[in-house]
Amino acid sequence: MNKGARGFRGVVGESKWARLLELGVPRVHGPRVPLLRQGDPGTTVLVLLSGRVKVFGTEPDGGRLLLALRGAGDLLGEIAARSASRRTATVETIDRCTVSVVPAERFNAFLEEHNGQAALADYSLSKLSQTVPYQVELVHFSPERKIARLLLEVVALADDAVADRYRVPFSQQELANSLGVVRSTISQHLLRLKDSGALRQDHGHLVVADPGLLRAFAGL
């Protein structure tokens, strides 16, 4: 495992990661662009090279439940591609993102050629271990703790392509939608976090001013 990288890149190492990139076509997408849609067939795998994305499930009433955040080094849509099934979630860009689009058959051949099934299993397990606790947090944690943890996670996933890693890339309404609470609740707790010095407002944008203090609010 490459300790200097994260996600699937960290699991397979640089030489296999480079080989995987050769199998795809690079694409650049702006913020708030759907990359994968829930219900679509899993015909491709996206290799995330830079930027951050959010993964969410769409409910029958049109609501959206945030499932996870992903960053550079991650794979997107690999489970549906492996099983030739339909996608179980929608993936949308947070920042300007660069991805490599790999056809499912090439991705599966890559795994066979490089004995990558074990690596993919390890990677999938690590993603599951991140997603399940996050969903538990949505049920059992206070709104303040939910907000703090979400902001810390999105900041931690910022890479060198993000101009200001401490700038929060979500509006108050997006935070409310992501966490399943009303906007007034978000506003109330953001005000408290700003008054404490954990967050600040900069030219209309929310910024993490004190990560250590925010971690305390997150219970970490």
mmCIF file of N, CA and C in Angstrom, residues 46-108:
data_model
loop_
_atom_site.group_PDB
_atom_site.id
_atom_site.type_symbol
_atom_site.label_atom_id
_atom_site.label_comp_id
_atom_site.label_asym_id
_atom_site.label_seq_id
_atom_site.Cartn_x
_atom_site.Cartn_y
_atom_site.Cartn_z
ATOM 1 N N LEU A 46 -15.520 5.335 -12.818
ATOM 2 C CA LEU A 46 -14.832 6.617 -12.825
ATOM 3 C C LEU A 46 -13.696 6.580 -11.813
ATOM 4 N N VAL A 47 -12.524 6.946 -12.271
ATOM 5 C CA VAL A 47 -11.349 7.038 -11.407
ATOM 6 C C VAL A 47 -11.170 8.518 -11.080
ATOM 7 N N LEU A 48 -11.294 8.871 -9.823
ATOM 8 C CA LEU A 48 -11.263 10.275 -9.421
ATOM 9 C C LEU A 48 -9.816 10.729 -9.212
ATOM 10 N N LEU A 49 -9.389 11.654 -10.063
ATOM 11 C CA LEU A 49 -7.999 12.121 -10.036
ATOM 12 C C LEU A 49 -7.834 13.383 -9.200
ATOM 13 N N SER A 50 -8.809 14.255 -9.213
ATOM 14 C CA SER A 50 -8.742 15.464 -8.400
ATOM 15 C C SER A 50 -10.146 15.962 -8.113
ATOM 16 N N GLY A 51 -10.265 16.730 -7.026
ATOM 17 C CA GLY A 51 -11.561 17.257 -6.631
ATOM 18 C C GLY A 51 -12.288 16.340 -5.668
ATOM 19 N N ARG A 52 -13.456 16.812 -5.233
ATOM 20 C CA ARG A 52 -14.279 16.068 -4.274
ATOM 21 C C ARG A 52 -15.678 15.871 -4.835
ATOM 22 N N VAL A 53 -16.307 14.772 -4.436
ATOM 23 C CA VAL A 53 -17.672 14.480 -4.873
ATOM 24 C C VAL A 53 -18.499 14.055 -3.671
ATOM 25 N N LYS A 54 -19.816 14.166 -3.806
ATOM 26 C CA LYS A 54 -20.719 13.638 -2.789
ATOM 27 C C LYS A 54 -21.546 12.520 -3.400
ATOM 28 N N VAL A 55 -21.814 11.513 -2.587
ATOM 29 C CA VAL A 55 -22.583 10.339 -2.997
ATOM 30 C C VAL A 55 -23.888 10.363 -2.207
ATOM 31 N N PHE A 56 -25.008 10.333 -2.900
ATOM 32 C CA PHE A 56 -26.282 10.384 -2.191
ATOM 33 C C PHE A 56 -27.308 9.471 -2.838
ATOM 34 N N GLY A 57 -28.242 9.034 -2.017
ATOM 35 C CA GLY A 57 -29.336 8.219 -2.493
ATOM 36 C C GLY A 57 -30.580 9.068 -2.644
ATOM 37 N N THR A 58 -31.354 8.813 -3.696
ATOM 38 C CA THR A 58 -32.598 9.539 -3.937
ATOM 39 C C THR A 58 -33.762 8.712 -3.419
ATOM 40 N N GLU A 59 -34.574 9.317 -2.553
ATOM 41 C CA GLU A 59 -35.709 8.627 -1.965
ATOM 42 C C GLU A 59 -36.948 8.771 -2.862
ATOM 43 N N PRO A 60 -37.961 7.933 -2.664
ATOM 44 C CA PRO A 60 -39.167 7.992 -3.513
ATOM 45 C C PRO A 60 -39.850 9.357 -3.527
ATOM 46 N N ASP A 61 -39.751 10.105 -2.421
ATOM 47 C CA ASP A 61 -40.402 11.407 -2.368
ATOM 48 C C ASP A 61 -39.548 12.516 -2.964
ATOM 49 N N GLY A 62 -38.404 12.134 -3.535
ATOM 50 C CA GLY A 62 -37.517 13.117 -4.144
ATOM 51 C C GLY A 62 -36.438 13.630 -3.224
ATOM 52 N N GLY A 63 -36.499 13.261 -1.942
ATOM 53 C CA GLY A 63 -35.468 13.672 -0.996
ATOM 54 C C GLY A 63 -34.130 13.009 -1.306
ATOM 55 N N ARG A 64 -33.054 13.625 -0.808
ATOM 56 C CA ARG A 64 -31.716 13.100 -1.081
ATOM 57 C C ARG A 64 -30.993 12.876 0.246
ATOM 58 N N LEU A 65 -30.503 11.654 0.459
ATOM 59 C CA LEU A 65 -29.783 11.297 1.667
ATOM 60 C C LEU A 65 -28.296 11.192 1.353
ATOM 61 N N LEU A 66 -27.498 12.023 1.984
ATOM 62 C CA LEU A 66 -26.054 11.969 1.777
ATOM 63 C C LEU A 66 -25.504 10.678 2.355
ATOM 64 N N LEU A 67 -24.792 9.921 1.532
ATOM 65 C CA LEU A 67 -24.220 8.653 1.959
ATOM 66 C C LEU A 67 -22.733 8.756 2.264
ATOM 67 N N ALA A 68 -22.015 9.551 1.472
ATOM 68 C CA ALA A 68 -20.563 9.618 1.644
ATOM 69 C C ALA A 68 -19.991 10.774 0.853
ATOM 70 N N LEU A 69 -18.767 11.143 1.195
ATOM 71 C CA LEU A 69 -17.960 12.064 0.414
ATOM 72 C C LEU A 69 -16.755 11.293 -0.091
ATOM 73 N N ARG A 70 -16.290 11.600 -1.290
ATOM 74 C CA ARG A 70 -15.125 10.924 -1.864
ATOM 75 C C ARG A 70 -14.154 11.966 -2.415
ATOM 76 N N GLY A 71 -12.877 11.575 -2.498
ATOM 77 C CA GLY A 71 -11.851 12.479 -2.988
ATOM 78 C C GLY A 71 -10.884 11.792 -3.924
ATOM 79 N N ALA A 72 -9.830 12.502 -4.293
ATOM 80 C CA ALA A 72 -8.837 11.982 -5.236
ATOM 81 C C ALA A 72 -8.283 10.638 -4.757
ATOM 82 N N GLY A 73 -8.197 9.700 -5.701
ATOM 83 C CA GLY A 73 -7.733 8.357 -5.376
ATOM 84 C C GLY A 73 -8.855 7.347 -5.260
ATOM 85 N N ASP A 74 -10.086 7.828 -5.216
ATOM 86 C CA ASP A 74 -11.231 6.930 -5.082
ATOM 87 C C ASP A 74 -11.748 6.453 -6.433
ATOM 88 N N LEU A 75 -12.487 5.350 -6.396
ATOM 89 C CA LEU A 75 -13.231 4.848 -7.545
ATOM 90 C C LEU A 75 -14.704 5.169 -7.335
ATOM 91 N N LEU A 76 -15.405 5.381 -8.444
ATOM 92 C CA LEU A 76 -16.830 5.670 -8.401
ATOM 93 C C LEU A 76 -17.552 4.731 -9.355
ATOM 94 N N GLY A 77 -18.561 4.035 -8.859
ATOM 95 C CA GLY A 77 -19.360 3.156 -9.710
ATOM 96 C C GLY A 77 -18.782 1.785 -9.942
ATOM 97 N N GLU A 78 -17.776 1.404 -9.156
ATOM 98 C CA GLU A 78 -17.111 0.125 -9.419
ATOM 99 C C GLU A 78 -17.959 -1.084 -9.048
ATOM 100 N N ILE A 79 -18.846 -0.940 -8.075
ATOM 101 C CA ILE A 79 -19.656 -2.095 -7.652
ATOM 102 C C ILE A 79 -20.652 -2.477 -8.746
ATOM 103 N N ALA A 80 -21.339 -1.492 -9.289
ATOM 104 C CA ALA A 80 -22.298 -1.772 -10.368
ATOM 105 C C ALA A 80 -21.584 -2.317 -11.601
ATOM 106 N N ALA A 81 -20.384 -1.812 -11.862
ATOM 107 C CA ALA A 81 -19.624 -2.288 -13.025
ATOM 108 C C ALA A 81 -19.203 -3.739 -12.853
ATOM 109 N N ARG A 82 -18.859 -4.118 -11.639
ATOM 110 C CA ARG A 82 -18.436 -5.499 -11.393
ATOM 111 C C ARG A 82 -19.598 -6.476 -11.532
ATOM 112 N N SER A 83 -20.777 -6.049 -11.090
ATOM 113 C CA SER A 83 -21.924 -6.950 -11.067
ATOM 114 C C SER A 83 -22.867 -6.763 -12.259
ATOM 115 N N ALA A 84 -22.508 -5.832 -13.157
ATOM 116 C CA ALA A 84 -23.346 -5.517 -14.318
ATOM 117 C C ALA A 84 -24.767 -5.172 -13.888
ATOM 118 N N SER A 85 -24.866 -4.444 -12.778
ATOM 119 C CA SER A 85 -26.171 -4.058 -12.242
ATOM 120 C C SER A 85 -26.373 -2.557 -12.379
ATOM 121 N N ARG A 86 -27.474 -2.067 -11.863
ATOM 122 C CA ARG A 86 -27.755 -0.631 -11.930
ATOM 123 C C ARG A 86 -27.165 0.090 -10.728
ATOM 124 N N ARG A 87 -26.889 1.354 -10.916
ATOM 125 C CA ARG A 87 -26.242 2.131 -9.860
ATOM 126 C C ARG A 87 -27.202 2.360 -8.703
ATOM 127 N N THR A 88 -26.675 2.242 -7.494
ATOM 128 C CA THR A 88 -27.500 2.362 -6.293
ATOM 129 C C THR A 88 -27.449 3.762 -5.690
ATOM 130 N N ALA A 89 -26.662 4.660 -6.268
ATOM 131 C CA ALA A 89 -26.555 6.018 -5.739
ATOM 132 C C ALA A 89 -26.175 6.977 -6.861
ATOM 133 N N THR A 90 -26.368 8.253 -6.601
ATOM 134 C CA THR A 90 -25.974 9.311 -7.521
ATOM 135 C C THR A 90 -24.699 9.966 -6.999
ATOM 136 N N VAL A 91 -23.794 10.318 -7.903
ATOM 137 C CA VAL A 91 -22.540 10.988 -7.538
ATOM 138 C C VAL A 91 -22.510 12.342 -8.225
ATOM 139 N N GLU A 92 -22.249 13.386 -7.443
ATOM 140 C CA GLU A 92 -22.231 14.753 -7.966
ATOM 141 C C GLU A 92 -20.953 15.458 -7.525
ATOM 142 N N THR A 93 -20.370 16.243 -8.419
ATOM 143 C CA THR A 93 -19.132 16.943 -8.086
ATOM 144 C C THR A 93 -19.389 18.044 -7.064
ATOM 145 N N ILE A 94 -18.424 18.255 -6.198
ATOM 146 C CA ILE A 94 -18.416 19.382 -5.269
ATOM 147 C C ILE A 94 -17.548 20.500 -5.842
ATOM 148 N N ASP A 95 -16.375 20.118 -6.320
ATOM 149 C CA ASP A 95 -15.428 21.058 -6.929
ATOM 150 C C ASP A 95 -15.321 20.770 -8.432
ATOM 151 N N ARG A 96 -14.428 21.487 -9.056
ATOM 152 C CA ARG A 96 -13.979 21.107 -10.399
ATOM 153 C C ARG A 96 -13.219 19.793 -10.245
ATOM 154 N N CYS A 97 -13.644 18.782 -10.972
ATOM 155 C CA CYS A 97 -13.088 17.437 -10.807
ATOM 156 C C CYS A 97 -12.516 16.910 -12.122
ATOM 157 N N THR A 98 -11.468 16.148 -11.998
ATOM 158 C CA THR A 98 -10.909 15.410 -13.128
ATOM 159 C C THR A 98 -11.095 13.927 -12.870
ATOM 160 N N VAL A 99 -11.682 13.231 -13.832
ATOM 161 C CA VAL A 99 -11.889 11.789 -13.707
ATOM 162 C C VAL A 99 -11.351 11.097 -14.953
ATOM 163 N N SER A 100 -11.063 9.819 -14.810
ATOM 164 C CA SER A 100 -10.767 8.970 -15.955
ATOM 165 C C SER A 100 -11.918 7.987 -16.088
ATOM 166 N N VAL A 101 -12.548 7.965 -17.262
ATOM 167 C CA VAL A 101 -13.714 7.120 -17.504
ATOM 168 C C VAL A 101 -13.241 5.791 -18.093
ATOM 169 N N VAL A 102 -13.391 4.725 -17.317
ATOM 170 C CA VAL A 102 -12.913 3.402 -17.727
ATOM 171 C C VAL A 102 -14.114 2.497 -18.019
ATOM 172 N N PRO A 103 -14.247 1.957 -19.229
ATOM 173 C CA PRO A 103 -15.337 1.020 -19.514
ATOM 174 C C PRO A 103 -15.298 -0.165 -18.553
ATOM 175 N N ALA A 104 -16.466 -0.665 -18.181
ATOM 176 C CA ALA A 104 -16.557 -1.737 -17.191
ATOM 177 C C ALA A 104 -15.743 -2.964 -17.598
ATOM 178 N N GLU A 105 -15.801 -3.302 -18.891
ATOM 179 C CA GLU A 105 -15.078 -4.510 -19.311
ATOM 180 C C GLU A 105 -13.571 -4.338 -19.175
ATOM 181 N N ARG A 106 -13.061 -3.122 -19.395
ATOM 182 C CA ARG A 106 -11.630 -2.869 -19.216
ATOM 183 C C ARG A 106 -11.249 -2.898 -17.737
ATOM 184 N N PHE A 107 -12.113 -2.352 -16.907
ATOM 185 C CA PHE A 107 -11.846 -2.363 -15.473
ATOM 186 C C PHE A 107 -11.804 -3.796 -14.951
ATOM 187 N N ASN A 108 -12.756 -4.609 -15.362
ATOM 188 C CA ASN A 108 -12.789 -5.995 -14.908
ATOM 189 C C ASN A 108 -11.586 -6.781 -15.423
#
